[in-house]
Amino acid sequence: MRINVYHEEITDEAQIVWTEPRPGVRYCGIRVFLKSAPELHHRPNDDDRSAVTFWVGTLDESMIFLAALSHAVAVARESS
């Protein structure tokens, strides 16, 4: 699956979320919020804003994932 998020949609808001789909299995998510249509509102009990969530196993694995993204950007920057 490929998901495209364009520059105009990106915000600087992100959060860490957790889910436990079954007992003993817990996943950490890095949720990046996107700009949403004005008619969508963030309510305390119903956050219907657009977002992309990257699910990893642990906070340590999220750090590895983010480091890999940073490395890819650094390599591309050096070669441009």
mmCIF file of N, CA, C and O in Angstrom:
data_model
loop_
_atom_site.group_PDB
_atom_site.id
_atom_site.type_symbol
_atom_site.label_atom_id
_atom_site.label_comp_id
_atom_site.label_asym_id
_atom_site.label_seq_id
_atom_site.Cartn_x
_atom_site.Cartn_y
_atom_site.Cartn_z
ATOM 1 N N MET A 1 0.841 -1.156 0.000
ATOM 2 C CA MET A 1 0.000 0.000 0.000
ATOM 3 C C MET A 1 0.900 1.237 0.000
ATOM 4 O O MET A 1 1.928 1.263 0.657
ATOM 5 N N ARG A 2 0.511 2.229 -0.745
ATOM 6 C CA ARG A 2 1.234 3.503 -0.765
ATOM 7 C C ARG A 2 0.255 4.594 -0.371
ATOM 8 O O ARG A 2 -0.853 4.656 -0.889
ATOM 9 N N ILE A 3 0.677 5.437 0.552
ATOM 10 C CA ILE A 3 -0.139 6.571 0.975
ATOM 11 C C ILE A 3 0.659 7.829 0.688
ATOM 12 O O ILE A 3 1.814 7.945 1.107
ATOM 13 N N ASN A 4 0.061 8.748 -0.022
ATOM 14 C CA ASN A 4 0.715 10.018 -0.320
ATOM 15 C C ASN A 4 0.121 11.113 0.544
ATOM 16 O O ASN A 4 -1.096 11.285 0.579
ATOM 17 N N VAL A 5 0.987 11.839 1.240
ATOM 18 C CA VAL A 5 0.575 13.004 2.011
ATOM 19 C C VAL A 5 1.375 14.176 1.457
ATOM 20 O O VAL A 5 2.598 14.132 1.430
ATOM 21 N N TYR A 6 0.667 15.184 1.006
ATOM 22 C CA TYR A 6 1.320 16.316 0.354
ATOM 23 C C TYR A 6 1.648 17.422 1.334
ATOM 24 O O TYR A 6 1.029 17.544 2.400
ATOM 25 N N HIS A 7 2.644 18.207 0.980
ATOM 26 C CA HIS A 7 3.146 19.288 1.827
ATOM 27 C C HIS A 7 2.032 20.157 2.390
ATOM 28 O O HIS A 7 2.047 20.539 3.559
ATOM 29 N N GLU A 8 1.044 20.462 1.582
ATOM 30 C CA GLU A 8 -0.058 21.333 2.004
ATOM 31 C C GLU A 8 -0.900 20.713 3.111
ATOM 32 O O GLU A 8 -1.649 21.405 3.782
ATOM 33 N N GLU A 9 -0.790 19.394 3.293
ATOM 34 C CA GLU A 9 -1.597 18.695 4.295
ATOM 35 C C GLU A 9 -0.888 18.491 5.628
ATOM 36 O O GLU A 9 -1.514 18.145 6.621
ATOM 37 N N ILE A 10 0.420 18.693 5.649
ATOM 38 C CA ILE A 10 1.230 18.360 6.814
ATOM 39 C C ILE A 10 1.132 19.450 7.879
ATOM 40 O O ILE A 10 1.184 20.637 7.581
ATOM 41 N N THR A 11 1.005 19.011 9.132
ATOM 42 C CA THR A 11 1.072 19.931 10.267
ATOM 43 C C THR A 11 2.277 19.535 11.113
ATOM 44 O O THR A 11 2.940 18.528 10.831
ATOM 45 N N ASP A 12 2.544 20.291 12.158
ATOM 46 C CA ASP A 12 3.647 19.930 13.052
ATOM 47 C C ASP A 12 3.126 19.251 14.322
ATOM 48 O O ASP A 12 3.836 19.138 15.307
ATOM 49 N N GLU A 13 1.884 18.764 14.274
ATOM 50 C CA GLU A 13 1.301 18.115 15.449
ATOM 51 C C GLU A 13 1.391 16.597 15.334
ATOM 52 O O GLU A 13 1.021 16.008 14.317
ATOM 53 N N ALA A 14 1.901 15.985 16.386
ATOM 54 C CA ALA A 14 2.010 14.524 16.433
ATOM 55 C C ALA A 14 1.782 14.078 17.874
ATOM 56 O O ALA A 14 1.886 14.879 18.804
ATOM 57 N N GLN A 15 1.455 12.804 18.033
ATOM 58 C CA GLN A 15 1.300 12.257 19.377
ATOM 59 C C GLN A 15 1.627 10.778 19.360
ATOM 60 O O GLN A 15 1.612 10.127 18.315
ATOM 61 N N ILE A 16 1.934 10.259 20.537
ATOM 62 C CA ILE A 16 2.153 8.830 20.717
ATOM 63 C C ILE A 16 0.847 8.236 21.225
ATOM 64 O O ILE A 16 0.231 8.767 22.155
ATOM 65 N N VAL A 17 0.406 7.155 20.594
ATOM 66 C CA VAL A 17 -0.816 6.467 21.003
ATOM 67 C C VAL A 17 -0.500 4.990 21.211
ATOM 68 O O VAL A 17 0.502 4.488 20.699
ATOM 69 N N TRP A 18 -1.344 4.319 21.971
ATOM 70 C CA TRP A 18 -1.133 2.910 22.279
ATOM 71 C C TRP A 18 -2.401 2.127 21.989
ATOM 72 O O TRP A 18 -3.496 2.648 22.137
ATOM 73 N N THR A 19 -2.235 0.875 21.589
ATOM 74 C CA THR A 19 -3.369 -0.027 21.448
ATOM 75 C C THR A 19 -2.953 -1.408 21.928
ATOM 76 O O THR A 19 -1.776 -1.786 21.834
ATOM 77 N N GLU A 20 -3.904 -2.136 22.455
ATOM 78 C CA GLU A 20 -3.680 -3.514 22.875
ATOM 79 C C GLU A 20 -4.755 -4.371 22.197
ATOM 80 O O GLU A 20 -5.849 -4.554 22.720
ATOM 81 N N PRO A 21 -4.445 -4.869 20.974
ATOM 82 C CA PRO A 21 -5.458 -5.602 20.208
ATOM 83 C C PRO A 21 -5.894 -6.919 20.853
ATOM 84 O O PRO A 21 -6.978 -7.403 20.597
ATOM 85 N N ARG A 22 -5.033 -7.481 21.667
ATOM 86 C CA ARG A 22 -5.371 -8.696 22.409
ATOM 87 C C ARG A 22 -4.471 -8.736 23.649
ATOM 88 O O ARG A 22 -3.415 -8.097 23.675
ATOM 89 N N PRO A 23 -4.866 -9.440 24.665
ATOM 90 C CA PRO A 23 -4.093 -9.466 25.912
ATOM 91 C C PRO A 23 -2.626 -9.833 25.681
ATOM 92 O O PRO A 23 -2.318 -10.779 24.963
ATOM 93 N N GLY A 24 -1.756 -9.026 26.247
ATOM 94 C CA GLY A 24 -0.321 -9.283 26.159
ATOM 95 C C GLY A 24 0.355 -8.743 24.916
ATOM 96 O O GLY A 24 1.564 -8.841 24.777
ATOM 97 N N VAL A 25 -0.404 -8.175 23.977
ATOM 98 C CA VAL A 25 0.166 -7.607 22.751
ATOM 99 C C VAL A 25 -0.157 -6.120 22.752
ATOM 100 O O VAL A 25 -1.318 -5.727 22.733
ATOM 101 N N ARG A 26 0.882 -5.304 22.781
ATOM 102 C CA ARG A 26 0.696 -3.855 22.843
ATOM 103 C C ARG A 26 1.528 -3.201 21.745
ATOM 104 O O ARG A 26 2.677 -3.568 21.533
ATOM 105 N N TYR A 27 0.922 -2.244 21.045
ATOM 106 C CA TYR A 27 1.613 -1.530 19.982
ATOM 107 C C TYR A 27 1.646 -0.040 20.284
ATOM 108 O O TYR A 27 0.689 0.516 20.815
ATOM 109 N N CYS A 28 2.747 0.565 19.900
ATOM 110 C CA CYS A 28 2.934 2.003 20.019
ATOM 111 C C CYS A 28 2.715 2.614 18.636
ATOM 112 O O CYS A 28 3.180 2.077 17.638
ATOM 113 N N GLY A 29 2.007 3.729 18.586
ATOM 114 C CA GLY A 29 1.775 4.404 17.316
ATOM 115 C C GLY A 29 2.302 5.822 17.343
ATOM 116 O O GLY A 29 2.184 6.524 18.348
ATOM 117 N N ILE A 30 2.911 6.223 16.242
ATOM 118 C CA ILE A 30 3.317 7.618 16.056
ATOM 119 C C ILE A 30 2.270 8.220 15.134
ATOM 120 O O ILE A 30 2.207 7.885 13.948
ATOM 121 N N ARG A 31 1.409 9.064 15.685
ATOM 122 C CA ARG A 31 0.300 9.638 14.908
ATOM 123 C C ARG A 31 0.664 11.060 14.498
ATOM 124 O O ARG A 31 0.984 11.901 15.323
ATOM 125 N N VAL A 32 0.626 11.302 13.194
ATOM 126 C CA VAL A 32 0.913 12.621 12.622
ATOM 127 C C VAL A 32 -0.403 13.178 12.096
ATOM 128 O O VAL A 32 -1.036 12.566 11.231
ATOM 129 N N PHE A 33 -0.808 14.321 12.632
ATOM 130 C CA PHE A 33 -2.079 14.918 12.223
ATOM 131 C C PHE A 33 -1.918 15.726 10.946
ATOM 132 O O PHE A 33 -0.885 16.357 10.708
ATOM 133 N N LEU A 34 -2.951 15.684 10.134
ATOM 134 C CA LEU A 34 -2.985 16.403 8.866
ATOM 135 C C LEU A 34 -3.986 17.543 8.961
ATOM 136 O O LEU A 34 -4.877 17.535 9.807
ATOM 137 N N LYS A 35 -3.840 18.495 8.067
ATOM 138 C CA LYS A 35 -4.840 19.557 7.994
ATOM 139 C C LYS A 35 -6.145 18.932 7.540
ATOM 140 O O LYS A 35 -6.170 18.080 6.665
ATOM 141 N N SER A 36 -7.214 19.315 8.179
ATOM 142 C CA SER A 36 -8.525 18.759 7.887
ATOM 143 C C SER A 36 -9.471 19.848 7.420
ATOM 144 O O SER A 36 -9.231 21.035 7.636
ATOM 145 N N ALA A 37 -10.553 19.420 6.827
ATOM 146 C CA ALA A 37 -11.584 20.363 6.392
ATOM 147 C C ALA A 37 -12.097 21.152 7.596
ATOM 148 O O ALA A 37 -12.165 20.616 8.704
ATOM 149 N N PRO A 38 -12.467 22.414 7.398
ATOM 150 C CA PRO A 38 -12.910 23.250 8.521
ATOM 151 C C PRO A 38 -14.118 22.686 9.278
ATOM 152 O O PRO A 38 -14.285 22.951 10.461
ATOM 153 N N GLU A 39 -14.933 21.893 8.616
ATOM 154 C CA GLU A 39 -16.114 21.365 9.312
ATOM 155 C C GLU A 39 -15.792 20.214 10.267
ATOM 156 O O GLU A 39 -16.649 19.763 11.017
ATOM 157 N N LEU A 40 -14.549 19.723 10.250
ATOM 158 C CA LEU A 40 -14.144 18.695 11.202
ATOM 159 C C LEU A 40 -13.572 19.383 12.436
ATOM 160 O O LEU A 40 -12.797 20.320 12.332
ATOM 161 N N HIS A 41 -13.933 18.899 13.586
ATOM 162 C CA HIS A 41 -13.509 19.546 14.827
ATOM 163 C C HIS A 41 -12.905 18.519 15.768
ATOM 164 O O HIS A 41 -13.350 17.390 15.836
ATOM 165 N N HIS A 42 -11.936 18.955 16.529
ATOM 166 C CA HIS A 42 -11.323 18.120 17.554
ATOM 167 C C HIS A 42 -12.128 18.293 18.834
ATOM 168 O O HIS A 42 -12.152 19.352 19.423
ATOM 169 N N ARG A 43 -12.815 17.223 19.210
ATOM 170 C CA ARG A 43 -13.581 17.233 20.453
ATOM 171 C C ARG A 43 -12.916 16.259 21.418
ATOM 172 O O ARG A 43 -12.365 15.242 20.990
ATOM 173 N N PRO A 44 -12.960 16.541 22.697
ATOM 174 C CA PRO A 44 -12.254 15.687 23.670
ATOM 175 C C PRO A 44 -12.584 14.193 23.546
ATOM 176 O O PRO A 44 -11.698 13.364 23.673
ATOM 177 N N ASN A 45 -13.828 13.838 23.282
ATOM 178 C CA ASN A 45 -14.193 12.426 23.212
ATOM 179 C C ASN A 45 -14.307 11.886 21.795
ATOM 180 O O ASN A 45 -14.630 10.720 21.610
ATOM 181 N N ASP A 46 -14.087 12.714 20.794
ATOM 182 C CA ASP A 46 -14.236 12.280 19.403
ATOM 183 C C ASP A 46 -13.326 13.110 18.510
ATOM 184 O O ASP A 46 -13.716 14.124 17.959
ATOM 185 N N ASP A 47 -12.090 12.664 18.384
ATOM 186 C CA ASP A 47 -11.118 13.376 17.559
ATOM 187 C C ASP A 47 -11.243 12.862 16.133
ATOM 188 O O ASP A 47 -10.752 11.794 15.802
ATOM 189 N N ASP A 48 -11.940 13.614 15.281
ATOM 190 C CA ASP A 48 -12.170 13.150 13.912
ATOM 191 C C ASP A 48 -11.249 13.823 12.894
ATOM 192 O O ASP A 48 -11.519 13.802 11.707
ATOM 193 N N ARG A 49 -10.145 14.386 13.388
ATOM 194 C CA ARG A 49 -9.197 14.983 12.452
ATOM 195 C C ARG A 49 -8.482 13.895 11.652
ATOM 196 O O ARG A 49 -8.302 12.777 12.116
ATOM 197 N N SER A 50 -8.036 14.267 10.456
ATOM 198 C CA SER A 50 -7.271 13.337 9.626
ATOM 199 C C SER A 50 -5.893 13.134 10.243
ATOM 200 O O SER A 50 -5.299 14.073 10.777
ATOM 201 N N ALA A 51 -5.391 11.908 10.148
ATOM 202 C CA ALA A 51 -4.067 11.602 10.686
ATOM 203 C C ALA A 51 -3.531 10.349 10.006
ATOM 204 O O ALA A 51 -4.283 9.564 9.440
ATOM 205 N N VAL A 52 -2.222 10.194 10.078
ATOM 206 C CA VAL A 52 -1.555 8.969 9.643
ATOM 207 C C VAL A 52 -0.866 8.415 10.885
ATOM 208 O O VAL A 52 -0.181 9.146 11.598
ATOM 209 N N THR A 53 -1.062 7.125 11.157
ATOM 210 C CA THR A 53 -0.432 6.497 12.320
ATOM 211 C C THR A 53 0.509 5.403 11.849
ATOM 212 O O THR A 53 0.128 4.537 11.067
ATOM 213 N N PHE A 54 1.740 5.465 12.311
ATOM 214 C CA PHE A 54 2.748 4.441 12.032
ATOM 215 C C PHE A 54 2.814 3.553 13.270
ATOM 216 O O PHE A 54 3.215 4.008 14.348
ATOM 217 N N TRP A 55 2.400 2.302 13.141
ATOM 218 C CA TRP A 55 2.373 1.386 14.275
ATOM 219 C C TRP A 55 3.680 0.620 14.360
ATOM 220 O O TRP A 55 4.133 0.026 13.387
ATOM 221 N N VAL A 56 4.285 0.656 15.539
ATOM 222 C CA VAL A 56 5.512 -0.086 15.826
ATOM 223 C C VAL A 56 5.272 -0.837 17.133
ATOM 224 O O VAL A 56 4.225 -0.684 17.754
ATOM 225 N N GLY A 57 6.228 -1.612 17.550
ATOM 226 C CA GLY A 57 6.016 -2.402 18.757
ATOM 227 C C GLY A 57 6.202 -1.635 20.056
ATOM 228 O O GLY A 57 5.398 -1.739 20.965
ATOM 229 N N THR A 58 7.266 -0.863 20.137
ATOM 230 C CA THR A 58 7.631 -0.211 21.391
ATOM 231 C C THR A 58 8.107 1.214 21.110
ATOM 232 O O THR A 58 8.347 1.588 19.949
ATOM 233 N N LEU A 59 8.300 1.987 22.179
ATOM 234 C CA LEU A 59 8.875 3.323 22.005
ATOM 235 C C LEU A 59 10.286 3.232 21.434
ATOM 236 O O LEU A 59 10.680 4.063 20.620
ATOM 237 N N ASP A 60 11.055 2.223 21.858
ATOM 238 C CA ASP A 60 12.404 2.051 21.309
ATOM 239 C C ASP A 60 12.350 1.811 19.800
ATOM 240 O O ASP A 60 13.148 2.361 19.039
ATOM 241 N N GLU A 61 11.397 0.996 19.356
ATOM 242 C CA GLU A 61 11.259 0.745 17.922
ATOM 243 C C GLU A 61 10.811 2.003 17.184
ATOM 244 O O GLU A 61 11.194 2.226 16.035
ATOM 245 N N SER A 62 10.042 2.853 17.857
ATOM 246 C CA SER A 62 9.657 4.114 17.210
ATOM 247 C C SER A 62 10.872 5.003 17.021
ATOM 248 O O SER A 62 10.992 5.693 16.016
ATOM 249 N N MET A 63 11.798 4.978 17.972
ATOM 250 C CA MET A 63 13.034 5.761 17.835
ATOM 251 C C MET A 63 13.869 5.250 16.657
ATOM 252 O O MET A 63 14.440 6.032 15.901
ATOM 253 N N ILE A 64 13.933 3.936 16.486
ATOM 254 C CA ILE A 64 14.671 3.346 15.363
ATOM 255 C C ILE A 64 14.023 3.764 14.048
ATOM 256 O O ILE A 64 14.702 4.142 13.092
ATOM 257 N N PHE A 65 12.694 3.717 13.988
ATOM 258 C CA PHE A 65 11.956 4.116 12.789
ATOM 259 C C PHE A 65 12.237 5.585 12.450
ATOM 260 O O PHE A 65 12.542 5.924 11.303
ATOM 261 N N LEU A 66 12.145 6.458 13.451
ATOM 262 C CA LEU A 66 12.384 7.888 13.213
ATOM 263 C C LEU A 66 13.845 8.148 12.828
ATOM 264 O O LEU A 66 14.119 9.013 11.989
ATOM 265 N N ALA A 67 14.774 7.413 13.418
ATOM 266 C CA ALA A 67 16.188 7.555 13.050
ATOM 267 C C ALA A 67 16.408 7.150 11.599
ATOM 268 O O ALA A 67 17.181 7.792 10.876
ATOM 269 N N ALA A 68 15.727 6.092 11.150
ATOM 270 C CA ALA A 68 15.846 5.655 9.758
ATOM 271 C C ALA A 68 15.312 6.727 8.811
ATOM 272 O O ALA A 68 15.910 6.996 7.757
ATOM 273 N N LEU A 69 14.200 7.367 9.184
ATOM 274 C CA LEU A 69 13.671 8.461 8.357
ATOM 275 C C LEU A 69 14.662 9.626 8.299
ATOM 276 O O LEU A 69 14.926 10.178 7.223
ATOM 277 N N SER A 70 15.217 9.983 9.455
ATOM 278 C CA SER A 70 16.191 11.082 9.497
ATOM 279 C C SER A 70 17.424 10.760 8.669
ATOM 280 O O SER A 70 17.959 11.623 7.972
ATOM 281 N N HIS A 71 17.865 9.519 8.744
ATOM 282 C CA HIS A 71 19.033 9.100 7.957
ATOM 283 C C HIS A 71 18.742 9.209 6.457
ATOM 284 O O HIS A 71 19.580 9.697 5.693
ATOM 285 N N ALA A 72 17.569 8.774 6.034
ATOM 286 C CA ALA A 72 17.211 8.859 4.620
ATOM 287 C C ALA A 72 17.207 10.312 4.136
ATOM 288 O O ALA A 72 17.697 10.602 3.042
ATOM 289 N N VAL A 73 16.712 11.207 4.966
ATOM 290 C CA VAL A 73 16.713 12.635 4.604
ATOM 291 C C VAL A 73 18.140 13.163 4.534
ATOM 292 O O VAL A 73 18.502 13.889 3.603
ATOM 293 N N ALA A 74 18.986 12.791 5.495
ATOM 294 C CA ALA A 74 20.373 13.252 5.505
ATOM 295 C C ALA A 74 21.131 12.772 4.272
ATOM 296 O O ALA A 74 21.883 13.536 3.651
ATOM 297 N N VAL A 75 20.939 11.513 3.884
ATOM 298 C CA VAL A 75 21.608 10.952 2.700
ATOM 299 C C VAL A 75 21.133 11.696 1.447
ATOM 300 O O VAL A 75 21.936 12.069 0.587
ATOM 301 N N ALA A 76 19.841 11.916 1.324
ATOM 302 C CA ALA A 76 19.306 12.629 0.161
ATOM 303 C C ALA A 76 19.833 14.052 0.103
ATOM 304 O O ALA A 76 20.157 14.568 -0.962
ATOM 305 N N ARG A 77 19.943 14.675 1.256
ATOM 306 C CA ARG A 77 20.452 16.066 1.315
ATOM 307 C C ARG A 77 21.914 16.133 0.872
ATOM 308 O O ARG A 77 22.314 17.068 0.181
ATOM 309 N N GLU A 78 22.717 15.160 1.297
ATOM 310 C CA GLU A 78 24.124 15.132 0.915
ATOM 311 C C GLU A 78 24.314 14.913 -0.582
ATOM 312 O O GLU A 78 25.266 15.417 -1.173
ATOM 313 N N SER A 79 23.426 14.161 -1.198
ATOM 314 C CA SER A 79 23.586 13.847 -2.610
ATOM 315 C C SER A 79 22.934 14.893 -3.537
ATOM 316 O O SER A 79 23.076 14.812 -4.739
ATOM 317 N N SER A 80 22.239 15.857 -2.943
ATOM 318 C CA SER A 80 21.579 16.862 -3.802
ATOM 319 C C SER A 80 22.441 18.100 -3.967
ATOM 320 O O SER A 80 23.409 18.336 -3.370
#
